[in-house]
Coordinates of C-alpha atoms and ligand atoms in Angstrom, one line a residue:
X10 CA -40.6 -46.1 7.8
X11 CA -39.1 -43.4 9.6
X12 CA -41.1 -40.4 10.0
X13 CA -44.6 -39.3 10.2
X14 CA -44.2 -35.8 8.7
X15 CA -46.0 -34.4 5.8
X16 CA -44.0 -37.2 3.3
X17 CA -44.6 -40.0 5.5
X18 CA -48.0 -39.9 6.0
X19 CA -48.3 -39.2 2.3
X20 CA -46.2 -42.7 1.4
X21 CA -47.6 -44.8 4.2
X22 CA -51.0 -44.1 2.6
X23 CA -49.9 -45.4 -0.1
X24 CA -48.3 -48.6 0.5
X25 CA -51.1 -49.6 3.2
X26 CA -53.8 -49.3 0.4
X27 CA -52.3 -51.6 -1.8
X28 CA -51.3 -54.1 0.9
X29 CA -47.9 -54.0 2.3
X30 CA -47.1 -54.3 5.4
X31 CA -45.3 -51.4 6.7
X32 CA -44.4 -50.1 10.5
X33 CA -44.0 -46.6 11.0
X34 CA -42.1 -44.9 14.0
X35 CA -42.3 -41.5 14.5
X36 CA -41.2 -39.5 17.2
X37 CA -43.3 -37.4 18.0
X38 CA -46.9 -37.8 19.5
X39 CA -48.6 -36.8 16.6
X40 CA -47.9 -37.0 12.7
X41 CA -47.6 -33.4 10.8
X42 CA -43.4 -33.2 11.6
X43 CA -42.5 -29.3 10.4
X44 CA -46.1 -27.8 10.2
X45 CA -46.6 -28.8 14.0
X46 CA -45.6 -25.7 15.5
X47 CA -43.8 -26.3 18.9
X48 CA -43.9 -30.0 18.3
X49 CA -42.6 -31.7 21.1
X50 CA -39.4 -33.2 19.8
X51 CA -38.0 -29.6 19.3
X52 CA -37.6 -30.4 15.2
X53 CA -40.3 -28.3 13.9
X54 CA -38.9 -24.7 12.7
X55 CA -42.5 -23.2 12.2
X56 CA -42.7 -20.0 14.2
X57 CA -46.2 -18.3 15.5
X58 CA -47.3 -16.7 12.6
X59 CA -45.9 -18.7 9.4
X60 CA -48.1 -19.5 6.5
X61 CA -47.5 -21.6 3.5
X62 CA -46.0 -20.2 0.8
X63 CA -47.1 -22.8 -1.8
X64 CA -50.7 -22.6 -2.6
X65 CA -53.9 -24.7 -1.2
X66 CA -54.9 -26.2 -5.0
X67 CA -51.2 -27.5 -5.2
X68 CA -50.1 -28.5 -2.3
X69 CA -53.1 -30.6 -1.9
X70 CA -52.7 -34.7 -1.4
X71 CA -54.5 -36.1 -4.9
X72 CA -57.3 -37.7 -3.2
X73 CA -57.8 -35.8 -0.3
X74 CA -58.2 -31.4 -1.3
X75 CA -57.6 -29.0 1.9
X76 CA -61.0 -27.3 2.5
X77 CA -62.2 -24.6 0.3
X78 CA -62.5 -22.3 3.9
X79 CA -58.8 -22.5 4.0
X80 CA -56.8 -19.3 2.6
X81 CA -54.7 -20.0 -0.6
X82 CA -51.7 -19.7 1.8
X83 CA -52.6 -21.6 4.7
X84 CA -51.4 -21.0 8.4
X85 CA -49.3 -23.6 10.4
X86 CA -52.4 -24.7 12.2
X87 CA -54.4 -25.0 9.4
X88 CA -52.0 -27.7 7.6
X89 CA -51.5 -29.4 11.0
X90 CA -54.9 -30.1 10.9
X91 CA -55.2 -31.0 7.2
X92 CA -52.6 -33.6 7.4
X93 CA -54.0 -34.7 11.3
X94 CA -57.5 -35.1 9.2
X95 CA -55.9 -37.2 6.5
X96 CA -54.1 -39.7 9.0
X97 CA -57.6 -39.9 10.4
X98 CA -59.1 -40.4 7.5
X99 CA -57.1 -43.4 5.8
X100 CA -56.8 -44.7 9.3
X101 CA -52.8 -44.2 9.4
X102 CA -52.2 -43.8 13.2
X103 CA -52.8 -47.8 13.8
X104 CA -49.6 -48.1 11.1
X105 CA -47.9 -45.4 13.6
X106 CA -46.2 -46.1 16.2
X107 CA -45.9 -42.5 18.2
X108 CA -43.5 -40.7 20.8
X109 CA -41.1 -43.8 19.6
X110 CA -37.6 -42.4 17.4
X111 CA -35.5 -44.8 15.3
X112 CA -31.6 -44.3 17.1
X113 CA -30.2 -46.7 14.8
X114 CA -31.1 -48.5 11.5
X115 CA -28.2 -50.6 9.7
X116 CA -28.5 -52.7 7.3
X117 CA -26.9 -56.4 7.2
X118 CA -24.7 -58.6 4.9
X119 CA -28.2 -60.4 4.2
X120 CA -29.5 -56.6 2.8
X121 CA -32.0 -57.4 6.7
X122 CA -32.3 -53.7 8.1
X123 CA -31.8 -53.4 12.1
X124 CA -34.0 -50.8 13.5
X125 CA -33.4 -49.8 17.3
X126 CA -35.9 -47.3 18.7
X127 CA -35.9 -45.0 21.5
X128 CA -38.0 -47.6 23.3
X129 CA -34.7 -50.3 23.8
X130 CA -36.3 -52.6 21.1
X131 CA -34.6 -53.5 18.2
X132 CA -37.0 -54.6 14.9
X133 CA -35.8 -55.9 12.0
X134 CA -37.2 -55.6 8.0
X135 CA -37.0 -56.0 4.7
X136 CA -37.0 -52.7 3.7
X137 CA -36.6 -48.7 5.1
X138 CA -38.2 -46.0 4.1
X139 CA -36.6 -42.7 5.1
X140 CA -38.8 -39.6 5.9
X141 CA -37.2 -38.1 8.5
X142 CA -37.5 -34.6 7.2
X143 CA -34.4 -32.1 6.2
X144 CA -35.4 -28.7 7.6
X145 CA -34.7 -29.3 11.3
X146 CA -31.2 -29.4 11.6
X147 CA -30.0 -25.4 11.9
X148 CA -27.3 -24.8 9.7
X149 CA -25.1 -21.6 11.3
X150 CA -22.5 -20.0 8.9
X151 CA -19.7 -21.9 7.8
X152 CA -17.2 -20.9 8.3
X153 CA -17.9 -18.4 11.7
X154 CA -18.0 -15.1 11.3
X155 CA -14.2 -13.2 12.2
X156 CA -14.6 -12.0 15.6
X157 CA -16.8 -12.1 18.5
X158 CA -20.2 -11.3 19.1
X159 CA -21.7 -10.1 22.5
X160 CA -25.2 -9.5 22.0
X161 CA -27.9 -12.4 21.6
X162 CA -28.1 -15.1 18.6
X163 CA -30.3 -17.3 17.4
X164 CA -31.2 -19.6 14.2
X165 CA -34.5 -19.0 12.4
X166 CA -35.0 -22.5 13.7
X167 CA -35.5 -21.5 17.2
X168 CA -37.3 -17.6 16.1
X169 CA -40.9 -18.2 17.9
X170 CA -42.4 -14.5 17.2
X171 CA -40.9 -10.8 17.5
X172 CA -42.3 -10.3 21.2
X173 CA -38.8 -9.9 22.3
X174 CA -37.1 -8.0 19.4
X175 CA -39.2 -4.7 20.9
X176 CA -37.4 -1.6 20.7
X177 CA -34.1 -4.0 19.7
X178 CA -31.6 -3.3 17.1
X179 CA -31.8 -6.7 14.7
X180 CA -29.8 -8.2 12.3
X181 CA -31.3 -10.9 10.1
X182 CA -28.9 -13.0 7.9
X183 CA -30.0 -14.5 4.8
X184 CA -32.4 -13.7 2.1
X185 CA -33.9 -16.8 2.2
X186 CA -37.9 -17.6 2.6
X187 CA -37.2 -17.8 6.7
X188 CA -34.9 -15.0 6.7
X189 CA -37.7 -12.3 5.1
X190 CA -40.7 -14.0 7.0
X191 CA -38.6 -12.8 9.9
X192 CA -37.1 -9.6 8.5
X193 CA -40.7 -8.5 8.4
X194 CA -42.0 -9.5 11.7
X195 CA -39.5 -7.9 13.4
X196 CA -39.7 -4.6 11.5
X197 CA -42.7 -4.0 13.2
X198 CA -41.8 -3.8 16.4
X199 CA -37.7 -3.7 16.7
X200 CA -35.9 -0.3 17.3
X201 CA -34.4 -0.9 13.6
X202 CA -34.1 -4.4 11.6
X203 CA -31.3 -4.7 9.0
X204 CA -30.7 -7.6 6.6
X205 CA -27.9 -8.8 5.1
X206 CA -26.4 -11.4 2.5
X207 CA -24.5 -12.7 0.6
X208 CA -25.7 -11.6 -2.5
X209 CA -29.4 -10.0 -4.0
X210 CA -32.8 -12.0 -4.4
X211 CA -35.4 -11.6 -7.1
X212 CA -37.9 -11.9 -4.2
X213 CA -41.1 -12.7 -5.6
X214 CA -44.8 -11.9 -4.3
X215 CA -46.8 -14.6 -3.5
X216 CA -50.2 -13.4 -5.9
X217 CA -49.0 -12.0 -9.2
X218 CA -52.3 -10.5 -11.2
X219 CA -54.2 -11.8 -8.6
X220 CA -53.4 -15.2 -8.5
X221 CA -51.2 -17.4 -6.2
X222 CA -48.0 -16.9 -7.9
X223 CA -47.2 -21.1 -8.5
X224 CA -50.6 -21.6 -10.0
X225 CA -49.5 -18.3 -13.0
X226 CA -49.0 -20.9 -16.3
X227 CA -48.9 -24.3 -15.3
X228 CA -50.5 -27.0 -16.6
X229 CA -49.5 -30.9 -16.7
X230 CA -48.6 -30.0 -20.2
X231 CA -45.8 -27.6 -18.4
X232 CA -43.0 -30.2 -18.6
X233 CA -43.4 -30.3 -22.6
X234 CA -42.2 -27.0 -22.8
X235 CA -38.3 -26.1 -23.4
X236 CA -37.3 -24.6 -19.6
X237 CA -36.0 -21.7 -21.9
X238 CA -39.3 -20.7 -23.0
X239 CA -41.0 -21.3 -19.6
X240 CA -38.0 -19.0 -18.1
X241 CA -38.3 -16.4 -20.3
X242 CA -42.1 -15.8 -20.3
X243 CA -41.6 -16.3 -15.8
X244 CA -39.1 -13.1 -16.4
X245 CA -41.2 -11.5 -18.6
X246 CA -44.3 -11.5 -16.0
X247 CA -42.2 -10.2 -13.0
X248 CA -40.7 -7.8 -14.7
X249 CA -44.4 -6.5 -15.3
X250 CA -46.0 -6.9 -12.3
X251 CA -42.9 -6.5 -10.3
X252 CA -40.4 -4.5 -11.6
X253 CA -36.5 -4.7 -10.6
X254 CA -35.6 -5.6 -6.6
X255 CA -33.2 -2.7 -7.5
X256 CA -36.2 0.2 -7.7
X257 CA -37.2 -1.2 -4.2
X258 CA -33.6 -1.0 -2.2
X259 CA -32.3 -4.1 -2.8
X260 CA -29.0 -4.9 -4.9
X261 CA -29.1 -6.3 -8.3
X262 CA -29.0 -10.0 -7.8
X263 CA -25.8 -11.7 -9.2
X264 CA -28.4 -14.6 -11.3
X265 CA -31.5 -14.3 -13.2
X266 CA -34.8 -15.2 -11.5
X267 CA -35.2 -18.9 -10.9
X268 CA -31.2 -19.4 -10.8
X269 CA -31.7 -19.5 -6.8
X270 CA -34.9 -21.1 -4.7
X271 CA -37.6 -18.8 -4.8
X272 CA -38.0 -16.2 -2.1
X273 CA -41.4 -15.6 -1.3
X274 CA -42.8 -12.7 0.5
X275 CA -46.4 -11.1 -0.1
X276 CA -44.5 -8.0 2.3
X277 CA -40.7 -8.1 2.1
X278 CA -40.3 -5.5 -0.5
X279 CA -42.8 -3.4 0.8
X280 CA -40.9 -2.8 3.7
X281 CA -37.5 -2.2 2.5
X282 CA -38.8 0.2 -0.1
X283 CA -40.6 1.9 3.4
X284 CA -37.2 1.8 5.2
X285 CA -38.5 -0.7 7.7
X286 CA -36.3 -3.1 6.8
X287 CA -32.6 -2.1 5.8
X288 CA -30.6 -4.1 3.5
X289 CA -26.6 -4.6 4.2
X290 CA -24.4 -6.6 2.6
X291 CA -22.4 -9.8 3.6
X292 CA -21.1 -9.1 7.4
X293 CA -17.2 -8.3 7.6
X294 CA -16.6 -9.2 11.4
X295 CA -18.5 -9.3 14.5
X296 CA -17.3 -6.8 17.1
X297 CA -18.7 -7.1 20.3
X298 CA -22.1 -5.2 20.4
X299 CA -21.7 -4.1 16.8
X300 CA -21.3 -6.4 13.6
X301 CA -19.2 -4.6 10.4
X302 CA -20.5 -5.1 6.8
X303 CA -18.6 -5.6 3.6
X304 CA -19.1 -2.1 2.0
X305 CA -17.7 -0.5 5.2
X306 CA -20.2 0.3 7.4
X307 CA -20.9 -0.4 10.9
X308 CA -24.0 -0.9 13.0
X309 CA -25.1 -1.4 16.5
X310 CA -26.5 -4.6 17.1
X311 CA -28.7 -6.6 19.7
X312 CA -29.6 -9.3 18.6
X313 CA -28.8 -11.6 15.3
X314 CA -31.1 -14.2 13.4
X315 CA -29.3 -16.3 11.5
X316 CA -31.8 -17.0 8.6
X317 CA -28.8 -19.4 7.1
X318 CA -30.8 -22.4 6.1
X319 CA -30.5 -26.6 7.2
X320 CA -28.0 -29.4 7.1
X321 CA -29.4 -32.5 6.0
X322 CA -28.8 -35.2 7.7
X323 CA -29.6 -38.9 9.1
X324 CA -28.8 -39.6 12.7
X325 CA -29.4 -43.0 12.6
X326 CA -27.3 -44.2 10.0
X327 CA -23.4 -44.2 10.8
X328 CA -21.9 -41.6 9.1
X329 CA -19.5 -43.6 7.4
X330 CA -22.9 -45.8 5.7
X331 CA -24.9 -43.0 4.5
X332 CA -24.5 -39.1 4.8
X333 CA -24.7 -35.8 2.9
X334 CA -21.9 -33.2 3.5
X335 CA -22.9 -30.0 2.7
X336 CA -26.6 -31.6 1.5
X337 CA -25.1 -33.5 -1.0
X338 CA -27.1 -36.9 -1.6
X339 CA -27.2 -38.4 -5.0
X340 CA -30.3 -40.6 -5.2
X341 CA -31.4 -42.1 -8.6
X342 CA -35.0 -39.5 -9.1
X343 CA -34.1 -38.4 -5.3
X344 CA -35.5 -41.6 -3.8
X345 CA -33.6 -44.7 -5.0
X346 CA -30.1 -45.4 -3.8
X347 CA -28.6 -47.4 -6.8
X348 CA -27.2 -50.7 -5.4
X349 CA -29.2 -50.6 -2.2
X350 CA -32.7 -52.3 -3.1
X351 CA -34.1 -51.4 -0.4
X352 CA -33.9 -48.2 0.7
X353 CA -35.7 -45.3 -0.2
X354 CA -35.5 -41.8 0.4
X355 CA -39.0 -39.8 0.8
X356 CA -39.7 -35.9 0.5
X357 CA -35.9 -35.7 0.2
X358 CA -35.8 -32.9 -2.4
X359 CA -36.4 -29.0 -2.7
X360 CA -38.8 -28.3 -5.1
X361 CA -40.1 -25.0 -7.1
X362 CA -43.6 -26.0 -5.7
X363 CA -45.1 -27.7 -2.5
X364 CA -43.5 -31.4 -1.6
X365 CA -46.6 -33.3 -0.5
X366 CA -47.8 -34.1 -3.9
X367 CA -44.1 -35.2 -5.1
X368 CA -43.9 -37.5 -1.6
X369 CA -47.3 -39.1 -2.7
X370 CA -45.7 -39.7 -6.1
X371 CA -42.3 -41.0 -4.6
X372 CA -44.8 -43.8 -2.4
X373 CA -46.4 -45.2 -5.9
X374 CA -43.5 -45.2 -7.5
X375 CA -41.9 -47.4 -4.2
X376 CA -45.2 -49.1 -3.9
X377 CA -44.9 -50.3 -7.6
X378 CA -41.3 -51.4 -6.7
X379 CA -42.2 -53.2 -3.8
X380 CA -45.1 -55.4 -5.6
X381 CA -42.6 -56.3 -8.4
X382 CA -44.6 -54.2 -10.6
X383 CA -42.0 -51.7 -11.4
X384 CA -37.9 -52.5 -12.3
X385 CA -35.5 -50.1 -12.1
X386 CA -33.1 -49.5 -14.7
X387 CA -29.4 -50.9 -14.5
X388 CA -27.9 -49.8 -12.0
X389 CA -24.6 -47.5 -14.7
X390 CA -28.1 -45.8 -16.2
X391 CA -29.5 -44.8 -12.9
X392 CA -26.1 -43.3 -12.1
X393 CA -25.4 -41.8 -15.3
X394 CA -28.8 -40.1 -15.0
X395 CA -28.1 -38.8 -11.5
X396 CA -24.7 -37.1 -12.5
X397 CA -27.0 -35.7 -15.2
X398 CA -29.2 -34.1 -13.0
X399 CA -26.8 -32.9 -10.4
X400 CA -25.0 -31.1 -13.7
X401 CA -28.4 -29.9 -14.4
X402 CA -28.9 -28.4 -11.0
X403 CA -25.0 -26.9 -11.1
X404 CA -25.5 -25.4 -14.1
X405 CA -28.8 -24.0 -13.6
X406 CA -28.6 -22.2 -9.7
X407 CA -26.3 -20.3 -8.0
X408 CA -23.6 -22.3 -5.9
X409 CA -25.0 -23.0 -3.1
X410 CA -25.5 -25.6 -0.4
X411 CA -29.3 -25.1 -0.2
X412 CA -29.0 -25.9 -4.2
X413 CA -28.2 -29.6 -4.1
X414 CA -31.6 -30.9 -4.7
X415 CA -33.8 -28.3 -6.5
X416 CA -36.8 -29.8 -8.7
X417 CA -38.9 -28.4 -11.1
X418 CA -42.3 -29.8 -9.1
X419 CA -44.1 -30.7 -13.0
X420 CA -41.7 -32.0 -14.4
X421 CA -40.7 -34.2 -11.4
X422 CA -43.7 -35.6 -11.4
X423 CA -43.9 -36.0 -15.2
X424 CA -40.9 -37.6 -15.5
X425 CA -41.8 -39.6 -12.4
X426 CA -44.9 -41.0 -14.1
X427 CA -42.9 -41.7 -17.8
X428 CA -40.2 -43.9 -15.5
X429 CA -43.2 -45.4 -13.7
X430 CA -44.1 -46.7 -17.5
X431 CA -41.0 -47.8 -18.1
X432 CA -40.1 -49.4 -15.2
X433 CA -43.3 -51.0 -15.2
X434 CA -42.3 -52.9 -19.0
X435 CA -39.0 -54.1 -17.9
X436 CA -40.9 -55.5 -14.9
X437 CA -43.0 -57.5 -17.2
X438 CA -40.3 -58.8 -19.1
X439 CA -38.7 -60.3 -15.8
X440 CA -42.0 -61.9 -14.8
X441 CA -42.6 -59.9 -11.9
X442 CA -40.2 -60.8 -10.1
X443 CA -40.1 -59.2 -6.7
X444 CA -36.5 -57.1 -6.3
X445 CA -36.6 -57.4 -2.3
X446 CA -36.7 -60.7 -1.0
X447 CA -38.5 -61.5 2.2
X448 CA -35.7 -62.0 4.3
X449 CA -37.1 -60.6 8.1
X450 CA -40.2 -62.7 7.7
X451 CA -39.3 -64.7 10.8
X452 CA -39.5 -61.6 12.6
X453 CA -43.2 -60.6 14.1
X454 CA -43.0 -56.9 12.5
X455 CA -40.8 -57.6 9.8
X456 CA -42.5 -56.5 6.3
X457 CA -43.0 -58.9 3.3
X458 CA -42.9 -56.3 0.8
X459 CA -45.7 -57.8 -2.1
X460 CA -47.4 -59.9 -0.1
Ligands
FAD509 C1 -40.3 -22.6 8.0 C2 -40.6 -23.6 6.9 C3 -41.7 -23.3 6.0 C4 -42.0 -24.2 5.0 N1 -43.0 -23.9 4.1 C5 -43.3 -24.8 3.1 C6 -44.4 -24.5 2.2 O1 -45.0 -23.5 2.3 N2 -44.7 -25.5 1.3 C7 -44.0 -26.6 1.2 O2 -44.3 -27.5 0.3 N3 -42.9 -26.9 2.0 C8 -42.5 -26.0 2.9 N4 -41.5 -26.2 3.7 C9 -40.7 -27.5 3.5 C10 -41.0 -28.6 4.5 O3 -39.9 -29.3 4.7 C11 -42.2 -29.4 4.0 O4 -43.4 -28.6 4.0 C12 -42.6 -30.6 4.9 O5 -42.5 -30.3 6.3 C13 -41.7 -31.8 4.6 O6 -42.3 -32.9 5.3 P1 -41.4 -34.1 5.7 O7 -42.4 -35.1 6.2 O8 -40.5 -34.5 4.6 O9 -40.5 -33.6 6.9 P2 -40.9 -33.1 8.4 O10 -42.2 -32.2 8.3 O11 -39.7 -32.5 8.9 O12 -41.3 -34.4 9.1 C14 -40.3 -35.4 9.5 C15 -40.9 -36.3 10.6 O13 -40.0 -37.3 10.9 C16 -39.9 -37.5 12.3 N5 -38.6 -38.0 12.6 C17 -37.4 -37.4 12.3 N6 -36.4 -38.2 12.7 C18 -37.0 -39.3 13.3 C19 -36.5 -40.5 13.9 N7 -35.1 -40.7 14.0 N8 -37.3 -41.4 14.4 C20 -38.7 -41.2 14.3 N9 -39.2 -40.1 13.7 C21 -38.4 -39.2 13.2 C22 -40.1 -36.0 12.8 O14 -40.6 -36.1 14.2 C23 -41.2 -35.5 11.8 O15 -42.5 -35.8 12.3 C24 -41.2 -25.4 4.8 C25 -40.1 -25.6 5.6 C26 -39.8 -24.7 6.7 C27 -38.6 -25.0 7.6
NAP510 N1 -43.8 -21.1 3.9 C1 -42.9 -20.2 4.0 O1 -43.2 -19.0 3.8 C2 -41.5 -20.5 4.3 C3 -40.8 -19.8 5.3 C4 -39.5 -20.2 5.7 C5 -38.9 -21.3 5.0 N2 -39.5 -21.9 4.1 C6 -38.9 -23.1 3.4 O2 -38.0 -23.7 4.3 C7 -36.8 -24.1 3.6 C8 -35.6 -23.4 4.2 O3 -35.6 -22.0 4.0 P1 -34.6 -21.1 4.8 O4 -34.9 -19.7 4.4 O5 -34.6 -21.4 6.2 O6 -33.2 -21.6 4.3 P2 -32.5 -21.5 2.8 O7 -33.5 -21.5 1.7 O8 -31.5 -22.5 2.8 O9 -31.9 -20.0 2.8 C9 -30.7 -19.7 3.5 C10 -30.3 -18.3 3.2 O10 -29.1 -18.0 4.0 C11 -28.1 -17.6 3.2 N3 -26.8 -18.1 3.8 C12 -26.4 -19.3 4.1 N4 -25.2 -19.3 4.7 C13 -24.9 -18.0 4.8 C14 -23.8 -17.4 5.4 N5 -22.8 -18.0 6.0 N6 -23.7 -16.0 5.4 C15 -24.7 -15.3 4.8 N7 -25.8 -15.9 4.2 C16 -25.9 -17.2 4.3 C17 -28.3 -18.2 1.8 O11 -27.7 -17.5 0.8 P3 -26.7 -18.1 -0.3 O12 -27.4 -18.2 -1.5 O13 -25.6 -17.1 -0.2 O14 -26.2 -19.5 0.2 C18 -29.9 -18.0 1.8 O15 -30.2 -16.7 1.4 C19 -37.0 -23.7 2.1 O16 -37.6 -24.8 1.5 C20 -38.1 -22.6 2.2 O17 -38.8 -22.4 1.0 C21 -40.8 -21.6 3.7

């Protein structure tokens, strides 16, 4: 397995309980990826002061709740330390091999995977499990700008606090979750802070009638009712306890709540409606110390946060094998390459919810596969069904690349669960049969999945 984030952990719990072998490499000296703030390996994009902005009872791993002292929206340090205690307490780090990166992982004629690490060693195994993570890799605007600009730039990913925005003119780009988080900080100490996008953002408040805002209406039952329904009765309840973005100095978006991934912010508004924070719209040209905007006007600028989201990508597999331009990956359920048996693809989705729960999900649902207790379907069905969900998805958000792999986070994992079931009688009618053979076994650390 690659990775050691969040997801990893979460999968490598999994498959260790029920008895397969698995390595995992991770390059950094401790497991937590993202949520360890200035982790080593430079990949984390947490800054100082971030805090969840999914809530402590559902971002929670199912057998393991974060404590009850925690806040509903948790700081950085707080999850590191919930997902260091989990390691610790299902004994992962033994499985982990730490401060050790995978360069290279390709996968022979035989369907053997060759794993070279940062160490010079090269492994070999059955079966790879990909959790490297897809909010590391900065993503700057594509195309540039028109013109040139003189002052100072930076991605969100590198944004550590506002200590140096004092008394600074700031432009923050985006309207993303990173891109308000920032917007905010900086308002409180920059000389002004302006933000500007591409288009509006029903941004939504973390507590809505005094509860965390993902735990308003849900129940497992959610997945039974028509989207449609659940939509409506969302728009309903921000329209009540929040209003219209317009009344607070924001433009009317051009799509209906929950047609983009949600903004969160229990601030953002507040300061634009205050005049903190000044909304512009999409940037016209960069001129030297100033940056132009699309309605006309002009403003001085110091410095520029680019709040403009991630690429995804795999640096270890050649790009020609396996890659996603402009975050486009079609997996069958986001974890099963169809025609590749054995590969998966962990935490590898952006979901209207927390991911840990949905990576835990992913690692029974591979853990099943591995034991020969769960068969996929053919292999025209698993595509047919992936075309259908990427229509879902094209159909449903705003064109986008940060909108190539939204899930709903209940019905993921109800329909998850119902292909578990399914998979699990087709497995029975082929006996059992396990779908990877153990081809690496002559190899010390090579895994025999389902023994
Ligand atoms: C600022 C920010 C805030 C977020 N807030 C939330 C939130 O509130 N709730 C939520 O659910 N999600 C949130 N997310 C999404 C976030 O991606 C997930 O919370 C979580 O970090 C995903 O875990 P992961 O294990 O998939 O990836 P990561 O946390 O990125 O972990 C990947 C791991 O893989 C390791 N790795 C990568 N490449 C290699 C390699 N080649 N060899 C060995 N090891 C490798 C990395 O070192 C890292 O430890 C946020 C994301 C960002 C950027
Ligand atoms: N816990 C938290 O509070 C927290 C904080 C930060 C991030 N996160 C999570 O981290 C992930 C990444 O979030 P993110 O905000 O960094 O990225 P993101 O969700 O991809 O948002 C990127 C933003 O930049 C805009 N954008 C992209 N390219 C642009 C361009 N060339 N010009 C102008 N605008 C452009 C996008 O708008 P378009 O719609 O126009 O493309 C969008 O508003 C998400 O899952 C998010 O939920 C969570």
């Amino acid at each position: 397995m690659i990775g050691a984030g969040s997801s990893g952990i979460a999968v490598l719990k999994v498959l260790a309980e029920q008895g397969i072998p698995v390595d995992c490499f991770e390059k950094s000296d401790r497991v937590g990826g993202n949520w360890v703030f200035a982790n080593k390996t430079g990949m984390s994009s947490a800054y100082r002061s971030l805090h969840t902005n999914t809530s402590r009872e559902r971002m929670s791993y199912s057998d393991f709740p974060m404590p009850r002292s925690y806040p509903d929206f948790s700081h950085h340090r707080q999850m590191a330390q919930y997902f260091a205690d989990y390691a610790e307490r299902f004994g992962l780090a033994r499985r982990i091999t730490f401060e050790t990166g995978v360069e290279h992982a390709a996968r022979g004629e035989d369907g053997v995977w060759t794993v070279e690490l940062s160490t010079g060693e090269t492994r070999r195994y059955d079966a790879l499990l990909v959790a490297n993570g897809h909010h590391w890799d900065p993503r700057w605007p594509e195309p540039p700008y028109p013109g040139q600009f003189d002052g100072e730039q930076m991605h969100s990913h590198h944004f550590v606090d506002a200590a140096g925005f004092r008394d600074r003119n700031v432009l923050v780009v985006g309207l993303g979750n990173s891109a308000l988080d920032i917007a905010v900080e900086t308002s409180f100490v920059a000389r002004r802070t302006w933000i500007s996008a591409r288009r509006g953002e029903h941004v939504i408040p973390k507590y809505v009638f005094g509860r965390p805002v993902d735990q308003i209406a849900v129940s497992p039952l959610t997945p039974l009712v028509p989207f449609p329904i659940r939509h409506a009765f969302f728009r309903a309840i921000y329209r009540l306890a929040v209003g219209r973005v317009e009344d607070y100095g924001l433009p009317k978006p051009d799509h209906r709540l929950l047609e983009s991934h949600p903004s969160l912010s229990a601030d953002f508004l507040g300061r634009i409606a205050q005049g903190e924070v000044t909304w512009k719209p999409a940037i016209a040209s960069l001129e030297g110390d100033r940056v132009a905007f699309a309605d006309g006007s002009v403003e001085p600028i110091d410095v520029i946060v680019w709040g403009t989201g991630y690429k995804v990508t795999f640096p270890f597999f050649d790009e020609n094998f396996i890659s996603a331009p402009d975050n486009e990956l079609l997996l069958y359920r986001r974890v099963f390459k169809p025609g590749m048996d054995n590969l998966f693809f962990i935490g590898l989705l952006q979901p209207l919810g927390p991911t840990m729960p949905l990576a835990e999900a992913q690692g029974r649902w591979i853990a099943a596969y591995l034991r020969g207790q769960y068969h996929p379907p053919p292999i025209a069905e698993m595509e047919a069904e992936m075309r259908r969900d990427r229509e879902r998805v094209r159909r449903r958000y705003v064109a986008s690349k940060r909108h190539t792999m939204e899930v709903d986070f209940d019905d993921y994992l109800y329909a998850l669960g119902r292909e578990l079931k399914a998979g699990a009688g087709r497995a029975r009618d082929a006996g059992f049969r396990l779908p990877v053979p153990a081809r690496a076994q002559a190899v010390a650390a090579g895994s025999r999945p389902g023994s």
